[in-house]
Amino acid sequence: MDWKKNDVFQTIIEDMSDSGEGIGKTDGFTWFIKDAVIGDRVEAKAMKVKKSYGFARLLQVLEPSDKRTAPLCPVARQCGGCQIQAMDYQEQLRFKENKVCSNLRRIGGLEHLIFRDEEGSLRNEEDGTTNALRKEESIESGAISVYPIMGMENPWRYRNKAQFPFGRSRDGRIIAGFYAGRTHSIIETEDCLLGVRENSTILQCIREHMEQYKIEPYDEANHRGLVRHVLIRKGFRTGELMVCLVLNGEVKALTEADVLVERLRGLFGDGTAVTSISVSINREKTNVIMGSRIVNLFGPGYITDYIGNVKYRISPLSFYQVNPVQTEKLYSTALEYAELTGKETVWDLYCGIGTISLFLAQKAKQVYGVEIVPQAIEDARANARLNGMDNVSFFVGKAEEVLPEQYEKHQVYADVIVVDPPRKGCDTVCLDTIVKMGPKRVVYVSCDSATLARDVKYLGERGYQVEKVRCCDMFGHSTHVETVVKLERKN
């Protein structure tokens, strides 16, 4: 059958895409249907049709899957930030682990995956149940151990950072919320269920101040208006809150800014307080939220928080993991896989503000961190001082440039190298230098399993064997997942 736009059809969802769309088929033709869950029988309407596949809008769920659950968020479908909130959380975890393992097999060529439980006994890939075999009976040459994905006890209210755009509703009210998927239309919501409860109180305070003093929200179409976004961050352990307003203009355009500062400071008590208030100037016609210039209005210009026993200083432009509870699990796994005894020299590539570097420095002889963003390195050095760690040094630059230079010109070496690259993965120059330096092991922390699989295959062809894999659910109700891989140099 030749399908065309607006055709209505029924299908059973058999799989899900990496971006969270349900995948169904009609006579061999593949459909991608947002908000559908594996096992659903649905009615959908064709929106875009290609030669062998198409995209469709979910009209109704005719027979719900046993994996389906009712989304808690009232705007989950419109917002699109939680692509799989309609899927039972345990099914989300299985979906993410299976996605990573599928990419490791398909792209990385790692066929021999052995699924283990926490104690090392075998478990079934499909349902996670443990087999009766003892762990010593399952050891085979070249087998790669996949340990259970680290999920959350409560996958809500876990984000320590949120960025809300401001605008006007169709009836002219000032609103804040999130952009609908693939658009710049604001879905009005001041209380995202993934964010902290204080967000809504802060947004209400800012909105009421704007209404009282007739401060205009930003209008992207004509590049007018003042308040573009607000960035809110919270230290989960310290209770410190940061508020940073992104303005299409200078601070003097923010009427009665000192009044707003006092209002924000007086919002909370009982161990929670707004301790940093600033403004980010962004007058560019751009999709980039934050401007490069920060003007401090109150406080030290940063907040602090802990991951494990390590304290971190977080400024408005700092990259800092948004889920502190799961970050501790992720970094603890990376530290475990590094197998440090206190005698090792470790390189941490793509180090950001030194989050992993300082975690590693607790057990390493010396740690070197590399990051391209100068301000991040300033934060990293401040974080090292904050924790009294003098066995950490940081370099500004691209990992693929700094590492070869230090190796070839200064004959530096590494016992262990940890990489935590952006979604595009590691540059081949960086990977080649890792191979030349010949560390005993490489710990790869990844936010994209496709580029992870590509890179471990590259390292595998040059003498490094994957030994352990473990996923960590940092972003519940979305399709994103972090993975830690341990590679050992073959003799």
XYZ file of C-alpha atoms in Angstrom:
491
model
C 0.000 0.000 0.000
C 1.231 3.494 -0.830
C 0.881 5.602 2.291
C 0.355 9.338 2.204
C 0.072 12.165 4.703
C -3.063 12.139 6.931
C -3.743 8.423 6.369
C -5.046 6.786 9.550
C -3.903 3.270 10.419
C -3.531 0.787 13.266
C -0.364 -1.011 14.334
C 1.242 -2.832 17.269
C 4.370 -1.228 18.733
C 7.215 -3.766 18.568
C 10.231 -1.662 19.508
C 11.354 1.860 20.363
C 13.835 4.174 18.675
C 16.815 5.767 20.388
C 14.822 8.996 20.612
C 11.850 7.273 22.290
C 9.368 6.878 19.451
C 7.398 3.665 19.300
C 8.159 1.547 16.230
C 5.356 -0.329 14.489
C 4.860 -1.864 11.031
C 2.076 -2.137 8.479
C 2.788 -4.631 5.660
C 6.541 -4.169 6.074
C 6.326 -0.360 6.187
C 7.921 1.072 9.360
C 6.252 3.775 11.434
C 7.777 5.965 14.168
C 5.080 7.084 16.596
C 5.829 9.460 19.489
C 4.267 8.649 22.896
C 3.641 4.989 21.995
C 5.051 2.207 24.195
C 6.262 -1.296 23.292
C 3.239 -3.607 23.321
C 0.626 -0.903 22.625
C -1.916 -1.419 19.848
C -2.501 2.099 18.564
C -4.325 4.176 16.025
C -2.128 6.821 14.422
C -2.179 9.453 11.681
C 0.594 9.726 9.082
C 2.407 13.081 9.283
C 5.461 12.508 7.066
C 5.928 9.617 4.639
C 9.211 8.415 3.112
C 9.898 5.486 0.786
C 10.113 2.738 3.405
C 9.224 4.496 6.661
C 7.129 7.304 8.049
C 6.372 9.414 11.104
C 2.904 9.422 12.621
C 0.986 11.126 15.437
C -0.623 8.982 18.088
C -4.411 9.352 17.973
C -5.422 6.788 20.570
C -4.176 3.719 22.392
C -6.589 0.946 21.455
C -5.035 -1.699 23.707
C -2.460 -0.455 26.241
C 0.724 -2.403 26.818
C 1.408 -3.929 30.224
C 4.540 -1.762 30.098
C 2.477 1.452 29.919
C 1.831 3.712 32.903
C -0.054 6.994 33.268
C 2.348 9.986 33.082
C 2.351 12.065 36.269
C 3.113 15.303 34.423
C 0.000 16.949 32.925
C 1.995 18.411 29.997
C 4.240 15.418 29.302
C 3.068 14.969 25.684
C 3.189 18.665 24.771
C 6.540 19.353 26.432
C 8.427 16.395 24.990
C 11.246 16.601 27.527
C 10.284 13.239 29.036
C 10.063 11.097 25.916
C 9.242 7.841 27.748
C 7.345 8.956 30.853
C 4.429 6.751 29.720
C 6.651 3.667 30.137
C 6.912 1.848 33.473
C 10.185 2.844 35.142
C 11.601 -0.686 35.363
C 10.866 -1.067 31.646
C 12.691 2.214 31.027
C 15.777 0.746 32.685
C 15.591 -2.441 30.598
C 15.092 -0.387 27.433
C 18.173 1.744 28.152
C 20.446 -1.159 29.007
C 19.291 -3.070 25.924
C 19.914 -0.007 23.741
C 23.498 0.283 24.979
C 24.178 -3.444 24.549
C 22.639 -3.419 21.072
C 25.010 -0.629 19.996
C 28.005 -2.378 21.548
C 27.154 -5.469 19.512
C 26.088 -3.813 16.267
C 28.617 -0.960 16.083
C 31.330 -2.120 18.467
C 31.417 -5.745 17.351
C 31.247 -6.932 20.969
C 29.244 -10.116 20.576
C 30.225 -11.928 23.766
C 28.291 -10.039 26.465
C 27.724 -11.879 29.741
C 24.968 -10.400 31.921
C 25.688 -10.537 35.648
C 23.974 -9.484 38.843
C 25.612 -7.445 41.618
C 27.347 -10.551 43.022
C 28.663 -11.674 39.649
C 26.229 -14.526 38.974
C 24.644 -14.810 35.551
C 21.329 -13.133 34.831
C 19.023 -13.230 31.838
C 19.336 -10.364 29.369
C 15.595 -10.094 28.742
C 14.113 -9.992 32.234
C 17.109 -9.488 34.521
C 16.477 -12.674 36.527
C 19.505 -14.539 37.884
C 20.512 -17.940 36.596
C 21.495 -20.744 38.922
C 25.036 -20.970 37.513
C 27.821 -19.999 39.859
C 29.936 -17.118 38.624
C 33.115 -19.214 38.279
C 31.298 -21.569 35.879
C 30.447 -18.722 33.514
C 33.935 -17.292 33.043
C 34.977 -17.566 29.413
C 37.939 -16.097 27.549
C 37.089 -12.702 26.096
C 33.678 -12.485 27.779
C 32.481 -8.970 28.647
C 30.590 -8.615 31.925
C 27.516 -6.381 31.851
C 26.405 -5.414 35.355
C 22.877 -4.183 36.189
C 21.933 -0.659 35.217
C 21.947 1.679 38.212
C 18.428 3.061 38.523
C 16.878 5.575 40.911
C 14.834 4.739 43.976
C 12.579 7.668 43.103
C 12.939 8.959 39.520
C 11.378 12.372 40.258
C 12.680 15.745 41.518
C 16.236 14.721 40.650
C 17.423 17.648 38.498
C 19.560 20.241 40.269
C 19.415 22.579 37.272
C 16.585 24.049 35.200
C 16.392 26.740 32.505
C 12.980 28.311 31.949
C 12.200 30.634 29.006
C 9.843 33.562 29.566
C 7.265 34.779 27.099
C 3.628 35.754 26.720
C 0.614 33.497 26.326
C -1.960 34.001 23.584
C -4.077 36.018 26.017
C -1.116 38.266 26.880
C -0.059 36.897 30.262
C 3.626 36.604 31.201
C 4.438 32.896 31.347
C 7.396 30.606 31.972
C 7.824 26.969 31.053
C 9.620 24.808 28.507
C 9.776 24.772 24.737
C 7.617 22.151 23.045
C 9.646 19.547 21.198
C 11.395 20.887 18.057
C 9.734 24.313 18.478
C 10.171 27.571 20.347
C 6.576 27.619 21.550
C 6.514 27.812 25.341
C 4.483 25.170 27.169
C 3.376 26.957 30.319
C 4.496 25.103 33.435
C 6.257 26.433 36.500
C 6.650 23.067 38.212
C 8.486 20.422 36.222
C 8.279 17.166 38.189
C 11.912 16.397 37.412
C 13.073 19.670 38.946
C 13.262 20.799 42.561
C 10.140 22.137 44.272
C 11.741 25.558 44.820
C 11.682 26.265 41.059
C 7.993 27.175 41.001
C 8.319 29.581 43.940
C 11.273 31.347 42.299
C 9.484 31.591 38.934
C 6.376 33.029 40.571
C 8.479 35.651 42.358
C 10.198 36.741 39.133
C 6.965 36.754 37.144
C 5.167 38.882 39.756
C 8.084 41.337 39.797
C 7.926 41.597 35.988
C 4.178 42.218 36.094
C 4.446 44.836 38.843
C 7.182 46.839 37.101
C 5.999 46.159 33.538
C 9.194 44.353 32.527
C 8.742 42.709 29.142
C 9.638 39.077 28.481
C 11.756 38.410 25.417
C 10.005 38.085 22.047
C 12.184 35.965 19.813
C 10.377 36.929 16.605
C 11.230 40.629 16.817
C 14.235 40.404 19.194
C 12.556 42.710 21.720
C 11.830 42.405 25.412
C 14.230 42.005 28.306
C 13.921 38.721 30.236
C 14.849 35.738 28.080
C 15.395 32.878 30.549
C 16.087 32.141 34.164
C 18.657 29.546 35.233
C 18.040 27.941 38.629
C 20.511 25.583 40.323
C 20.365 23.889 43.708
C 22.997 22.213 45.846
C 21.217 19.101 47.093
C 23.539 18.634 50.068
C 24.115 22.314 50.904
C 20.607 23.662 50.216
C 22.150 26.615 48.340
C 20.146 28.042 45.437
C 21.396 30.025 42.437
C 19.213 32.308 40.333
C 20.624 33.734 37.099
C 18.405 35.886 34.869
C 19.323 35.931 31.174
C 18.675 39.426 29.817
C 18.462 40.908 26.349
C 20.063 44.074 27.703
C 22.091 45.505 30.562
C 21.314 45.181 34.271
C 20.140 48.808 34.429
C 17.191 47.811 32.213
C 15.943 45.477 34.970
C 13.662 47.841 36.915
C 14.157 47.742 40.700
C 16.700 44.934 40.496
C 17.578 45.446 44.167
C 13.934 44.854 45.110
C 13.909 41.588 43.163
C 17.117 40.508 44.891
C 15.594 41.075 48.325
C 12.424 39.221 47.362
C 14.401 36.216 46.136
C 16.568 36.184 49.249
C 13.503 36.079 51.488
C 11.726 33.169 49.799
C 12.976 30.180 51.807
C 14.184 29.045 55.192
C 14.968 25.782 57.017
C 18.354 25.146 55.424
C 17.432 26.299 51.903
C 18.318 29.790 50.699
C 18.998 31.763 47.530
C 22.699 32.482 48.060
C 23.727 33.559 44.541
C 21.852 35.966 42.258
C 23.304 37.119 38.951
C 22.501 38.243 35.429
C 23.747 36.802 32.155
C 23.852 39.339 29.308
C 22.811 37.795 25.992
C 21.858 40.291 23.274
C 22.525 37.926 20.369
C 19.945 36.505 17.974
C 20.767 32.947 18.923
C 19.391 29.707 20.306
C 22.208 29.652 22.864
C 20.647 30.389 26.238
C 23.473 31.847 28.294
C 25.538 34.875 27.376
C 29.272 34.964 27.983
C 29.170 37.931 30.402
C 27.913 37.401 33.945
C 27.072 40.321 36.269
C 26.827 39.398 39.937
C 24.001 40.978 41.948
C 24.271 39.119 45.243
C 26.436 36.457 46.844
C 29.764 34.957 45.818
C 28.737 34.274 42.207
C 28.508 30.524 42.729
C 26.960 27.834 44.905
C 28.600 24.716 46.347
C 27.567 21.078 46.509
C 29.059 17.663 47.180
C 29.473 14.444 45.251
C 30.517 11.898 47.823
C 33.137 13.576 50.001
C 34.268 16.028 47.324
C 33.009 19.609 47.401
C 32.433 21.546 44.178
C 31.999 25.221 43.338
C 29.359 25.720 40.642
C 29.058 29.000 38.723
C 26.321 29.931 36.208
C 28.379 28.717 33.224
C 29.780 25.584 34.898
C 29.068 22.173 33.444
C 27.904 20.063 36.370
C 25.945 16.831 36.231
C 22.241 17.529 36.804
C 21.492 14.418 38.874
C 23.774 14.470 41.949
C 22.490 11.223 43.490
C 23.152 9.214 40.332
C 26.377 11.102 39.615
C 27.862 9.705 42.818
C 26.999 6.186 41.605
C 28.450 6.924 38.161
C 31.726 8.362 39.461
C 32.072 5.651 42.097
C 31.839 3.073 39.311
C 34.462 4.921 37.254
C 36.714 5.030 40.337
C 36.164 1.306 40.937
C 37.015 0.464 37.313
C 40.184 2.593 37.496
C 41.487 0.230 40.240
C 43.700 2.853 41.855
C 46.131 1.970 44.649
C 47.625 5.417 45.302
C 50.650 4.935 43.039
C 49.078 5.764 39.667
C 49.290 8.753 37.359
C 45.863 9.353 35.847
C 44.713 11.549 32.962
C 41.101 12.766 32.929
C 40.141 13.974 29.462
C 37.174 16.331 28.921
C 37.312 17.067 32.651
C 34.890 20.030 32.870
C 35.099 21.639 36.318
C 37.121 18.699 37.591
C 34.258 16.579 38.903
C 35.763 13.202 37.958
C 39.362 14.445 38.362
C 38.870 15.229 42.040
C 37.007 11.992 42.596
C 40.010 10.129 41.138
C 42.500 12.238 43.104
C 41.203 10.712 46.331
C 43.026 7.480 45.425
C 45.610 8.434 42.757
C 49.181 9.633 43.088
C 48.702 12.349 40.450
C 45.776 13.406 38.247
C 45.936 15.609 35.136
C 42.702 17.080 33.765
C 42.128 18.506 30.274
C 39.232 20.749 29.218
C 38.725 23.184 26.315
C 36.652 25.770 28.272
C 38.932 28.202 30.203
C 36.282 29.122 32.790
C 35.700 25.438 33.521
C 39.410 25.026 34.236
C 39.301 28.059 36.547
C 36.485 26.329 38.432
C 38.410 23.046 38.421
C 41.474 24.673 39.996
C 39.266 26.437 42.550
C 37.602 23.100 43.358
C 41.004 21.488 43.904
C 41.937 24.279 46.336
C 38.528 23.988 48.003
C 39.249 20.340 48.791
C 42.914 20.842 49.678
C 44.026 18.551 46.857
C 47.528 19.306 45.566
C 47.899 16.166 43.438
C 45.737 17.550 40.602
C 46.820 19.745 37.676
C 44.681 21.090 34.851
C 45.332 22.041 31.225
C 43.215 24.299 29.003
C 42.802 23.017 25.461
C 41.394 20.292 23.261
C 42.110 16.798 24.548
C 43.227 15.774 21.058
C 45.857 18.557 21.134
C 46.971 18.713 24.786
C 47.481 14.978 25.236
C 49.750 14.489 22.173
C 51.743 17.603 23.077
C 52.323 16.480 26.661
C 53.204 12.963 25.524
C 55.501 13.846 22.606
C 57.170 17.009 23.939
C 57.242 16.360 27.662
C 57.242 12.542 27.759
C 54.331 12.346 30.176
C 52.803 8.945 30.717
C 49.652 7.483 32.241
C 48.840 4.361 34.229
C 45.128 5.008 33.758
C 43.240 7.305 31.365
C 39.635 8.317 31.994
C 37.606 9.875 29.186
C 34.184 11.511 29.495
C 33.674 13.070 26.049
C 30.675 14.938 24.602
C 28.141 13.047 22.477
C 30.392 13.038 19.426
C 32.856 10.823 21.305
C 36.657 10.970 21.209
C 38.724 12.398 18.366
C 40.859 9.771 16.573
C 44.015 11.791 17.352
C 43.128 11.535 21.031
C 42.462 7.795 20.749
C 45.746 7.255 18.888
C 47.663 9.095 21.602
C 45.981 6.983 24.279
C 47.197 3.889 22.443
C 50.746 5.318 22.163
C 50.834 6.167 25.867
C 49.797 2.607 26.624
C 48.013 2.949 29.987
C 47.173 -0.271 31.804
C 43.515 0.532 31.553
C 41.099 3.036 30.069
C 37.824 3.983 31.757
C 35.337 5.380 29.247
C 32.349 7.327 30.600
C 29.831 7.910 27.815
C 26.576 9.795 27.280
C 26.104 8.339 23.780
C 26.290 4.575 23.336
C 26.716 4.762 19.543
C 29.947 6.794 19.694
C 31.014 4.748 22.722
C 30.683 1.563 20.669
C 32.627 3.132 17.777
C 35.466 4.231 20.061
C 35.840 0.985 22.016
C 35.973 -0.885 18.715
C 38.780 1.457 17.607
C 40.666 0.852 20.867
C 39.942 -2.869 20.671
C 41.626 -3.085 17.277
C 44.699 -1.476 18.854
C 45.191 -3.674 21.882
C 42.501 -2.767 24.439
C 39.851 -5.264 25.485
C 36.514 -4.339 27.056
C 36.099 -6.148 30.385
C 33.166 -4.518 32.168
C 30.130 -2.447 31.209
C 27.629 -0.742 33.472
C 24.865 1.740 32.661
C 23.593 4.481 34.961
C 20.194 6.125 34.633
C 20.987 9.805 35.059
C 17.921 11.075 33.210
C 14.799 9.161 34.227
C 11.821 9.380 31.820
C 14.087 10.431 28.948
C 15.895 8.141 26.501
C 19.362 9.278 27.615
C 21.643 6.961 29.568
C 25.232 7.118 30.832
C 27.587 4.142 30.539
C 30.907 3.268 32.177
C 33.244 0.858 30.370
C 36.494 -0.636 31.645
C 39.128 -1.531 29.032
C 42.339 -3.395 29.827
C 45.515 -3.408 27.742
C 46.224 -6.878 26.406
C 49.639 -8.345 27.158
